[in-house]
XYZ file of N, CA and C in Angstrom:
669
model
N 133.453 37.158 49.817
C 132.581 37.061 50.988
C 131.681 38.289 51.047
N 129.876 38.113 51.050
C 129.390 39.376 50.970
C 129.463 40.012 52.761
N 129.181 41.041 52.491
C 128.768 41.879 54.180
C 128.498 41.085 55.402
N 127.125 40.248 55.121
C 126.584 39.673 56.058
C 127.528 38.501 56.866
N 128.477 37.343 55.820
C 129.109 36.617 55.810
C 130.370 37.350 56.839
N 131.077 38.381 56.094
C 132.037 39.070 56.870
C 131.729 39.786 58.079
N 130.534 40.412 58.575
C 130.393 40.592 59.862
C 130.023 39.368 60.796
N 129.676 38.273 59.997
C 129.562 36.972 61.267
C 130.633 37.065 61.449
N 131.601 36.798 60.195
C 132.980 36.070 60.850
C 133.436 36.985 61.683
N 133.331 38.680 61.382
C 134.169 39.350 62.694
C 133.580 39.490 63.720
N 132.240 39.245 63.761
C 131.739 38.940 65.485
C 132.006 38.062 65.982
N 132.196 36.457 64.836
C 132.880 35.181 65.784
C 134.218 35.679 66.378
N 135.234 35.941 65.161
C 135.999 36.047 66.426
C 136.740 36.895 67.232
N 135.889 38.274 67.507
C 135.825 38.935 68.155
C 135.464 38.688 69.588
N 134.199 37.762 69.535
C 134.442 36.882 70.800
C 135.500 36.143 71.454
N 135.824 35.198 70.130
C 136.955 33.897 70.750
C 138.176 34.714 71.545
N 138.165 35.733 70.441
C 139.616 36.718 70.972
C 139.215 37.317 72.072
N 138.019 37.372 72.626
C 138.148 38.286 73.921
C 137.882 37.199 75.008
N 137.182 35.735 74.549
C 137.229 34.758 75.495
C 139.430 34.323 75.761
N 139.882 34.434 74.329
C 141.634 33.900 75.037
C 142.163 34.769 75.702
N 141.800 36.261 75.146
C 142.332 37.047 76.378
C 142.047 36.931 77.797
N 140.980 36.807 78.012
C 140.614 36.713 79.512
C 141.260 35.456 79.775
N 140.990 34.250 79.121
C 141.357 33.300 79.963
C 143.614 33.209 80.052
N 143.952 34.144 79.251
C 145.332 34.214 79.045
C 145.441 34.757 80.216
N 144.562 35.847 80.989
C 144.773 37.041 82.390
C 144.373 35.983 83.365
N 143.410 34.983 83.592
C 142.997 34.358 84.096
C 144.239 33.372 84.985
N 144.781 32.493 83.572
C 145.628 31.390 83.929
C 147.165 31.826 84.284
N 147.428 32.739 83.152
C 149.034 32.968 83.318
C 149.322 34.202 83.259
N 148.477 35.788 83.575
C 149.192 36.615 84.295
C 148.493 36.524 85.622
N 147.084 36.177 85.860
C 146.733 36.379 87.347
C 147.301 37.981 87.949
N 146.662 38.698 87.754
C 146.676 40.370 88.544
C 146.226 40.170 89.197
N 145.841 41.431 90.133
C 145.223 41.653 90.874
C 143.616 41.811 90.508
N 142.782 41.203 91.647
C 141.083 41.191 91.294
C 141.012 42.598 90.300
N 141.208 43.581 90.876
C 141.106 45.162 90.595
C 141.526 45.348 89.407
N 142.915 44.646 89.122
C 143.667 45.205 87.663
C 142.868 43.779 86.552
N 142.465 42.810 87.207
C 141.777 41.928 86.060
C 140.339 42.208 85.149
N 139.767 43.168 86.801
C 138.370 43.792 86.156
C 138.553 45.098 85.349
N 139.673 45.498 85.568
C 139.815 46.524 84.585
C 140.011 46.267 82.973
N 140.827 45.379 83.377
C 141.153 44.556 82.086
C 140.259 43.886 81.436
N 138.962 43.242 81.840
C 137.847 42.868 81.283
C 137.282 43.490 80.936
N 137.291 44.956 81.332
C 136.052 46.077 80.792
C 136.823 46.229 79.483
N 138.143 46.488 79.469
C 139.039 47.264 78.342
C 138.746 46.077 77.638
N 138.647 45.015 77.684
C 138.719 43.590 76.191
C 137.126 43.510 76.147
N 135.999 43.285 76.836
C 134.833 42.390 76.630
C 134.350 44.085 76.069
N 134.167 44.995 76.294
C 133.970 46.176 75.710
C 134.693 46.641 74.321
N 135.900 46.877 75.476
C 136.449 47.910 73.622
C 137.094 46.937 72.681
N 136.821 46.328 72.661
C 137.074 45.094 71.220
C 136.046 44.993 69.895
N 134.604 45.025 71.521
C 133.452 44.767 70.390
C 133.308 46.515 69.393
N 133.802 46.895 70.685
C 133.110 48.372 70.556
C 133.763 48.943 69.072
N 135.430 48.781 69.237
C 136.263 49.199 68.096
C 135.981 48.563 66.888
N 135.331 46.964 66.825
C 135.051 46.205 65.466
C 133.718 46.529 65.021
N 132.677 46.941 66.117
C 131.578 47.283 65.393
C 131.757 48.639 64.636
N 132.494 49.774 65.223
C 132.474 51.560 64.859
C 133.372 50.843 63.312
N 134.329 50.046 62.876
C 135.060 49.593 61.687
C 133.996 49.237 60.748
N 133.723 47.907 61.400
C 131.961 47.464 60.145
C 130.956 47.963 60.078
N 130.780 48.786 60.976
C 129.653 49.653 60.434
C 128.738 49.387 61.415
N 128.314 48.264 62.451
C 127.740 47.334 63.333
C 127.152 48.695 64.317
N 125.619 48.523 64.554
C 124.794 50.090 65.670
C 124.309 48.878 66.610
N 126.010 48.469 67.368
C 125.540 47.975 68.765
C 124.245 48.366 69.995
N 123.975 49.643 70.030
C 122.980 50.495 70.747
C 122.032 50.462 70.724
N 121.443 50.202 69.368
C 120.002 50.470 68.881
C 119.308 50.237 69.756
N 118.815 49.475 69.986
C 117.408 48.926 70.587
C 117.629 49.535 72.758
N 118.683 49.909 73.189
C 118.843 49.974 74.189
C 117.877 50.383 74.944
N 117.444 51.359 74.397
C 116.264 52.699 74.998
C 114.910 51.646 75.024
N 114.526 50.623 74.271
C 113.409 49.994 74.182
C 113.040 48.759 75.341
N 113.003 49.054 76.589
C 112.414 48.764 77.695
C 111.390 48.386 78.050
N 110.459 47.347 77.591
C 109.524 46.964 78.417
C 108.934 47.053 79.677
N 108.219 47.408 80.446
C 108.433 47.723 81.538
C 107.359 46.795 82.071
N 106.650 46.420 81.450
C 105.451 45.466 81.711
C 106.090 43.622 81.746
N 107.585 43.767 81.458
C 108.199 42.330 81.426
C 109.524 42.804 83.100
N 108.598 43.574 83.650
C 109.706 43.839 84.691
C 109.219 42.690 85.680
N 108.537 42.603 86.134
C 107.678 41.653 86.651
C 108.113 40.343 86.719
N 107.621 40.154 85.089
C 108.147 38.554 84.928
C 109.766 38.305 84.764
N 110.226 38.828 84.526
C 111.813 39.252 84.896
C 112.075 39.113 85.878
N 111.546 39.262 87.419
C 112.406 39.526 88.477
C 111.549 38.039 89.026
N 110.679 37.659 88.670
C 110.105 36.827 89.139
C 110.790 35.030 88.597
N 111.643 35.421 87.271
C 112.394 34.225 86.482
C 113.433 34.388 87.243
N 113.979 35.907 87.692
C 115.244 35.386 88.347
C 115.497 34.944 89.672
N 114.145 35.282 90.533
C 113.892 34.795 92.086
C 114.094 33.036 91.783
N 113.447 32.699 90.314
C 113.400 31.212 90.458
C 114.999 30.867 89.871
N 115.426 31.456 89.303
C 117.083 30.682 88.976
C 117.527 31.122 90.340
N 118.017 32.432 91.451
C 118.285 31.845 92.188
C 117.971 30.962 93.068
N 116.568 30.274 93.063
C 116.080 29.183 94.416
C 117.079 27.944 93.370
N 116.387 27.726 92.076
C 117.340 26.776 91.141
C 118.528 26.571 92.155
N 119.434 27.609 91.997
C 121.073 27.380 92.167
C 120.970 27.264 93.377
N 120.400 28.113 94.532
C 120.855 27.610 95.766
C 120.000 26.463 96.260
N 119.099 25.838 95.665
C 118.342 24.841 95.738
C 119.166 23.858 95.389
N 119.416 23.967 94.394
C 120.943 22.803 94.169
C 121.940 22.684 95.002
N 122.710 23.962 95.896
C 123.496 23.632 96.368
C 123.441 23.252 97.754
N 122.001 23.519 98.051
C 121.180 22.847 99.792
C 121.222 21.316 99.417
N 120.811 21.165 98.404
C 120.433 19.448 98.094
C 122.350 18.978 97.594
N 123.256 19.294 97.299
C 124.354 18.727 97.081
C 125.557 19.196 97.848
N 125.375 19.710 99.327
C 126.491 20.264 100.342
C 126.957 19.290 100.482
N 126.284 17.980 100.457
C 126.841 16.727 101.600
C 127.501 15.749 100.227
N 127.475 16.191 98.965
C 128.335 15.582 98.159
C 129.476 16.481 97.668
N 129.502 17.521 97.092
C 130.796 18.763 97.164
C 131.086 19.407 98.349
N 132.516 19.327 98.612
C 132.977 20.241 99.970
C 132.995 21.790 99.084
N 131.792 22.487 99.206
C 131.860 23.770 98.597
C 132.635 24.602 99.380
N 132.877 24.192 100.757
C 133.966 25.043 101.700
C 135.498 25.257 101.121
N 135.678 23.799 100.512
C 137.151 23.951 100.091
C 137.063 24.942 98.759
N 135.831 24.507 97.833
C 135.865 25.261 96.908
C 135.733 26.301 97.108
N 135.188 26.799 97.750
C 135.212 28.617 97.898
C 136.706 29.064 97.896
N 137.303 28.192 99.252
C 138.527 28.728 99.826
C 139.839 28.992 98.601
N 139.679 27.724 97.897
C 140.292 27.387 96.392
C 139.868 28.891 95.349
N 138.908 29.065 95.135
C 138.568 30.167 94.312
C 138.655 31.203 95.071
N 138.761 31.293 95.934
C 139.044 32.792 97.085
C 140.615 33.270 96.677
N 141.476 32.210 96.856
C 142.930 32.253 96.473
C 143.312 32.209 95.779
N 142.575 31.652 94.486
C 142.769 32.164 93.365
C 142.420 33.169 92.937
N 141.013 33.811 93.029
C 140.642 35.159 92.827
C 141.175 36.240 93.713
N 141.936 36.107 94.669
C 142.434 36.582 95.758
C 141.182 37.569 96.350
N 140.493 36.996 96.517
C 139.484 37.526 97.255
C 139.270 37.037 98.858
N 139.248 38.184 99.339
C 138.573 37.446 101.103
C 137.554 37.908 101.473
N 137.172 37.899 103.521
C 136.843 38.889 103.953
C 136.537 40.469 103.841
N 137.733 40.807 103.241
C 137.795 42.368 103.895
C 137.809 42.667 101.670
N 137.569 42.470 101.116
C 137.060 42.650 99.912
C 135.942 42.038 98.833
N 135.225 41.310 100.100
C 134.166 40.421 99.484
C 132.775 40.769 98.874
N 132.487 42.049 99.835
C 131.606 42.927 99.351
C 131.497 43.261 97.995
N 132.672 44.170 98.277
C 132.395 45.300 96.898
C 132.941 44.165 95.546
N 133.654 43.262 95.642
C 133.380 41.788 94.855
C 132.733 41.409 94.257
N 131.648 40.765 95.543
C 130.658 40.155 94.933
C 129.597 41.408 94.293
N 129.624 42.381 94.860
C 128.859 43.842 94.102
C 129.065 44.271 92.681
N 130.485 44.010 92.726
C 130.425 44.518 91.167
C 130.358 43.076 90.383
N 130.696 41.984 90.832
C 130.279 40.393 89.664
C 128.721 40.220 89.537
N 128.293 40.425 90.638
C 126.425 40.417 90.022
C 125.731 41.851 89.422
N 126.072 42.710 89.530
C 125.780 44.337 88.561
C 126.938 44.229 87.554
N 128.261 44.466 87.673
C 129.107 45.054 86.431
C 129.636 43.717 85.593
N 130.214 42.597 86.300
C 130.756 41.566 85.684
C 129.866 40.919 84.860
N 128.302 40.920 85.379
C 127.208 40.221 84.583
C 126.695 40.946 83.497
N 126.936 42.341 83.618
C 127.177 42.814 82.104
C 127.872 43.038 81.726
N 128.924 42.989 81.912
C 129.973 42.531 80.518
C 129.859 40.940 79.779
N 129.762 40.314 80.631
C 129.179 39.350 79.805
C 128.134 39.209 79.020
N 126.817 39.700 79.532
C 125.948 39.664 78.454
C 126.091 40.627 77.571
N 126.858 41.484 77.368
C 127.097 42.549 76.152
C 127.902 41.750 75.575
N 128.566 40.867 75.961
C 129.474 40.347 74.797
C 128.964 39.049 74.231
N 128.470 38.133 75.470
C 127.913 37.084 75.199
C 126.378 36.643 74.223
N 125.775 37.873 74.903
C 124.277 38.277 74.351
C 124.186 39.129 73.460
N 124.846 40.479 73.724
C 124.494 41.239 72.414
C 125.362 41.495 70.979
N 126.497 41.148 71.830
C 127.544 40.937 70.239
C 127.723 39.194 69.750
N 127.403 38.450 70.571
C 127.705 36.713 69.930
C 126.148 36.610 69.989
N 125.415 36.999 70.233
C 123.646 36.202 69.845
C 123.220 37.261 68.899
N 122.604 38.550 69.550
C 121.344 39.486 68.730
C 122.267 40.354 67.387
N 123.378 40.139 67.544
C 124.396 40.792 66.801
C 124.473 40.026 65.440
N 124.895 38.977 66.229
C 125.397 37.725 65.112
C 123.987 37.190 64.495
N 123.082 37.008 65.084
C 122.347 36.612 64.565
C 121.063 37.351 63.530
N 121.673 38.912 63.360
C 121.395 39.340 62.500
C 121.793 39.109 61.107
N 123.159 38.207 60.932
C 124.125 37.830 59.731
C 124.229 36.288 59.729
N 123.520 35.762 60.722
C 124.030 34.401 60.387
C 122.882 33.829 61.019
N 122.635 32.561 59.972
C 121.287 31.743 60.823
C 121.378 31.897 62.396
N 119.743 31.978 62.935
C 119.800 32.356 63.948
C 120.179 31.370 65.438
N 119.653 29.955 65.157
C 120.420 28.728 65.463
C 121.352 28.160 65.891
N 122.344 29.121 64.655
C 123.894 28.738 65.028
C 124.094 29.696 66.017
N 123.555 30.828 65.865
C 123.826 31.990 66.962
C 123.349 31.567 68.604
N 122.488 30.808 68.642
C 122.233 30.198 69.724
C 123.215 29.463 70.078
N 123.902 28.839 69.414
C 124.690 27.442 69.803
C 126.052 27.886 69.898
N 126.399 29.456 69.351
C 127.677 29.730 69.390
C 127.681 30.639 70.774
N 126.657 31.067 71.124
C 126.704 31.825 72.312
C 126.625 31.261 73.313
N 126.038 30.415 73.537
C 126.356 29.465 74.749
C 127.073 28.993 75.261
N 127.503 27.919 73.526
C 129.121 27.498 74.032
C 129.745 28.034 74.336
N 129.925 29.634 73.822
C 131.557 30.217 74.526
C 130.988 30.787 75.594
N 129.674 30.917 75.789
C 129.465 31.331 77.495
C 129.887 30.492 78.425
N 129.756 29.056 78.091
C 130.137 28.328 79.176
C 131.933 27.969 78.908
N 132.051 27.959 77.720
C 133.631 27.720 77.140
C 134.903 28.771 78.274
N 134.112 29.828 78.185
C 135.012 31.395 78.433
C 135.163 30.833 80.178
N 134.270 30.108 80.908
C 133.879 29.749 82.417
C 135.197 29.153 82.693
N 135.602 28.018 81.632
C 136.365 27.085 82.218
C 137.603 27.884 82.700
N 138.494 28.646 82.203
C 139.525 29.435 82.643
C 139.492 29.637 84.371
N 138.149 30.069 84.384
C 137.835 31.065 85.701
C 137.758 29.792 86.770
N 136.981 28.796 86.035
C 136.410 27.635 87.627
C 137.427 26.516 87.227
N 138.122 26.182 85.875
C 138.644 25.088 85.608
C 139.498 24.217 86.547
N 140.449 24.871 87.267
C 141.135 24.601 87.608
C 140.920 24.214 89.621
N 140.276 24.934 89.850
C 139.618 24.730 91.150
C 138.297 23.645 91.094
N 137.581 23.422 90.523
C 136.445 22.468 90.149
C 136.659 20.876 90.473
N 136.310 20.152 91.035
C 136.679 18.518 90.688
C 135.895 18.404 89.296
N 136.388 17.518 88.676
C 135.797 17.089 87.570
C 134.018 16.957 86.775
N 133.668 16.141 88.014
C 132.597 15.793 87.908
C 131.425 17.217 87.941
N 132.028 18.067 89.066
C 131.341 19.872 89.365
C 131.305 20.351 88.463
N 132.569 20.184 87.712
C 133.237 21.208 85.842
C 132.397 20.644 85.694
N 131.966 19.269 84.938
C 130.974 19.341 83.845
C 129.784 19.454 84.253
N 129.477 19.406 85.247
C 128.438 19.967 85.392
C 127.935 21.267 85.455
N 128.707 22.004 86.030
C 128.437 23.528 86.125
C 128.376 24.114 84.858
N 129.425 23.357 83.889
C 129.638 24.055 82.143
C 128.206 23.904 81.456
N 127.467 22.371 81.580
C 126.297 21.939 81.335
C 125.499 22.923 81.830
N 125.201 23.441 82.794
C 124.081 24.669 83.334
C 125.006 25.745 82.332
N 125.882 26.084 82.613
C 126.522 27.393 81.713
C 125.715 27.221 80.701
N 126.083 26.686 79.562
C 125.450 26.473 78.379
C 124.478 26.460 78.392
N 123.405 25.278 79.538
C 121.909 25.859 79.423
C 121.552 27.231 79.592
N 122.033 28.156 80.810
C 121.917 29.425 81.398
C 122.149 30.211 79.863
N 122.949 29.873 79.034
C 123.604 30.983 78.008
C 122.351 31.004 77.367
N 121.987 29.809 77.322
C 120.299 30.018 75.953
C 119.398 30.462 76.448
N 119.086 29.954 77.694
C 117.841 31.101 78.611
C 118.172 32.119 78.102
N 119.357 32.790 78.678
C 119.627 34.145 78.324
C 119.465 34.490 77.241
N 119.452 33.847 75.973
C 119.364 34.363 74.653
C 118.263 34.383 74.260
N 117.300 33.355 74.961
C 115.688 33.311 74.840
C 114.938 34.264 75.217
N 115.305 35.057 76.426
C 114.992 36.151 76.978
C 115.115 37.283 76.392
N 116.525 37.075 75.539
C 116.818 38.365 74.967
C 116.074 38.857 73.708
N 115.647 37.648 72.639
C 115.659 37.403 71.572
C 113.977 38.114 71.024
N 113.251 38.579 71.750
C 112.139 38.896 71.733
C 112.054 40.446 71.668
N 113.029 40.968 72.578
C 112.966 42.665 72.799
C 114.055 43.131 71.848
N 115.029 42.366 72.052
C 116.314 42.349 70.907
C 117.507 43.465 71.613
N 117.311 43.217 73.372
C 118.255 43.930 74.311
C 118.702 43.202 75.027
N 119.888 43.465 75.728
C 120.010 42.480 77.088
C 119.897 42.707 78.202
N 118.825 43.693 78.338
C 118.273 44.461 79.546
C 117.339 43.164 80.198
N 116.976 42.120 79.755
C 116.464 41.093 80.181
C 117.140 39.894 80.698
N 118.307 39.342 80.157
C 118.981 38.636 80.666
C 120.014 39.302 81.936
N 120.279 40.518 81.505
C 120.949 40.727 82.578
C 120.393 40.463 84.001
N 118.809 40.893 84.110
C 118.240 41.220 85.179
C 118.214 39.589 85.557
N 118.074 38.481 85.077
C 117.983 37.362 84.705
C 119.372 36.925 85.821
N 120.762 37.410 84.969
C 121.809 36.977 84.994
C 122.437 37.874 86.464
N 121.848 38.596 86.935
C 121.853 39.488 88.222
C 121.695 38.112 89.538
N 120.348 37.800 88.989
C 119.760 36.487 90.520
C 120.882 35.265 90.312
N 121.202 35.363 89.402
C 122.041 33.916 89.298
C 123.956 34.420 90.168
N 123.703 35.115 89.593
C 125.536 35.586 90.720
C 124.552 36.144 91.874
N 123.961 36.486 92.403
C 123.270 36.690 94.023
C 123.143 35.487 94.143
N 122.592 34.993 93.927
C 122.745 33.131 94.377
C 124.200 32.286 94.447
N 125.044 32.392 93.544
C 126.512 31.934 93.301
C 126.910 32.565 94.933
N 126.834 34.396 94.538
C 127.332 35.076 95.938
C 127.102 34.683 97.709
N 125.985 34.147 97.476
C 125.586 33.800 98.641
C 126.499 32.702 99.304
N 126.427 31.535 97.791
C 126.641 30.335 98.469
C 128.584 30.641 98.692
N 129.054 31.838 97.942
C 130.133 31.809 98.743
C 130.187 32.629 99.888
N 129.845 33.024 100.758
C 129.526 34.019 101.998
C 128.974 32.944 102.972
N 128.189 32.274 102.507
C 128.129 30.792 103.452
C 129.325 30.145 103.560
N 130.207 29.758 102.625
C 131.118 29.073 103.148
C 132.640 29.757 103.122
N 132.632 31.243 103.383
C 133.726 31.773 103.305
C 134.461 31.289 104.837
């Protein structure tokens, strides 16, 4: 297997392994909110972090390279994904009881009231990048330096929306899961479309910021 071949394969599954871990903390240890986000920084981080410093992989590069003239259209794509999402969920209240669902994912995430804030604060700033560092810059701009770029699209998505099911699977009615996974997967390629030009994920994030402020909202409405 030359170089290129062997760093796809250890970025594939460097992902998968940090998508079973989470969903292993997710389903069957369930911690505490606090000790799970810790635990996501330590896997969606130092996994990639330890396999790239091994292969040789300069996760960083491009970081410093900021556009600043795509700030604009950036904040202006993500004003429209959140009207998208909460536009969707004004037009479909009266078919999902999103009340129960909140309450359902509240108790499962053990989240309430009196910790909802700093919650939802760190899932739209810190939780949304860890995902796109793992999702975007080690399974898309990473991978798709070693492996057609295509598949890198199609592998990042899927496990963007794949890695979801753990978190909403089980609280979701059926018909919501596939649907919400269906936007996942679309949302994952936006994001990679966005990214794929500057070759950072300083774009999707900002992207992937309006979309949990929108998620956040619609749970604060029906907490």
């Amino acid at each position: 297997m030359n170089k290129a071949k062997s760093r796809a394969a250890g970025l594939i599954i460097v992902t998968v392994a940090c998508c079973v871990i989470s969903a292993v903390a997710e389903t069957l240890i369930e911690p505490p909110y606090i000790v799970k986000s810790a635990m996501k920084i330590a896997v969606f981080l130092g996994i990639p972090l330890i396999y790239a410093r091994i292969a040789g992989i300069r996760l960083f590069e491009n970081f410093r390279s900021v556009d600043k003239k795509d700030i604009a259209k950036l904040l202006a794509l993500g004003a429209a994904v959140y009207a998208v999402i909460f536009g969707t969920y004004l037009l479909t209240q009266n078919v999902f009881d999103y009340a129960a669902l909140v309450r359902s994912q509240a108790e499962d995430q053990r989240v309430g009231g009196g910790n909802f804030i700093p919650v939802a604060l760190y899932i739209s700033f810190g939780n949304s990048f860890l995902e796109e560092f793992l999702f975007r810059l080690v399974a898309f701009l990473k991978l798709s330096e070693h492996l057609n770029r295509k598949a890198a699209y199609v592998f990042s998505s899927v496990m963007f929306a794949a890695y979801h099911v753990a978190i909403i699977g089980a609280t979701f009615p059926p018909a919501l899961l596939a649907a919400a996974l269906a936007a996942l997967a679309v949302g994952g390629f936006i994001f990679d479309l966005v990214d794929a030009k500057r070759g950072n994920i300083y774009n999707s994030w900002i992207v992937h910021m309006f979309a949990d402020f929108a998620i956040m909202t619609v749970w604060y409405i029906n907490m």
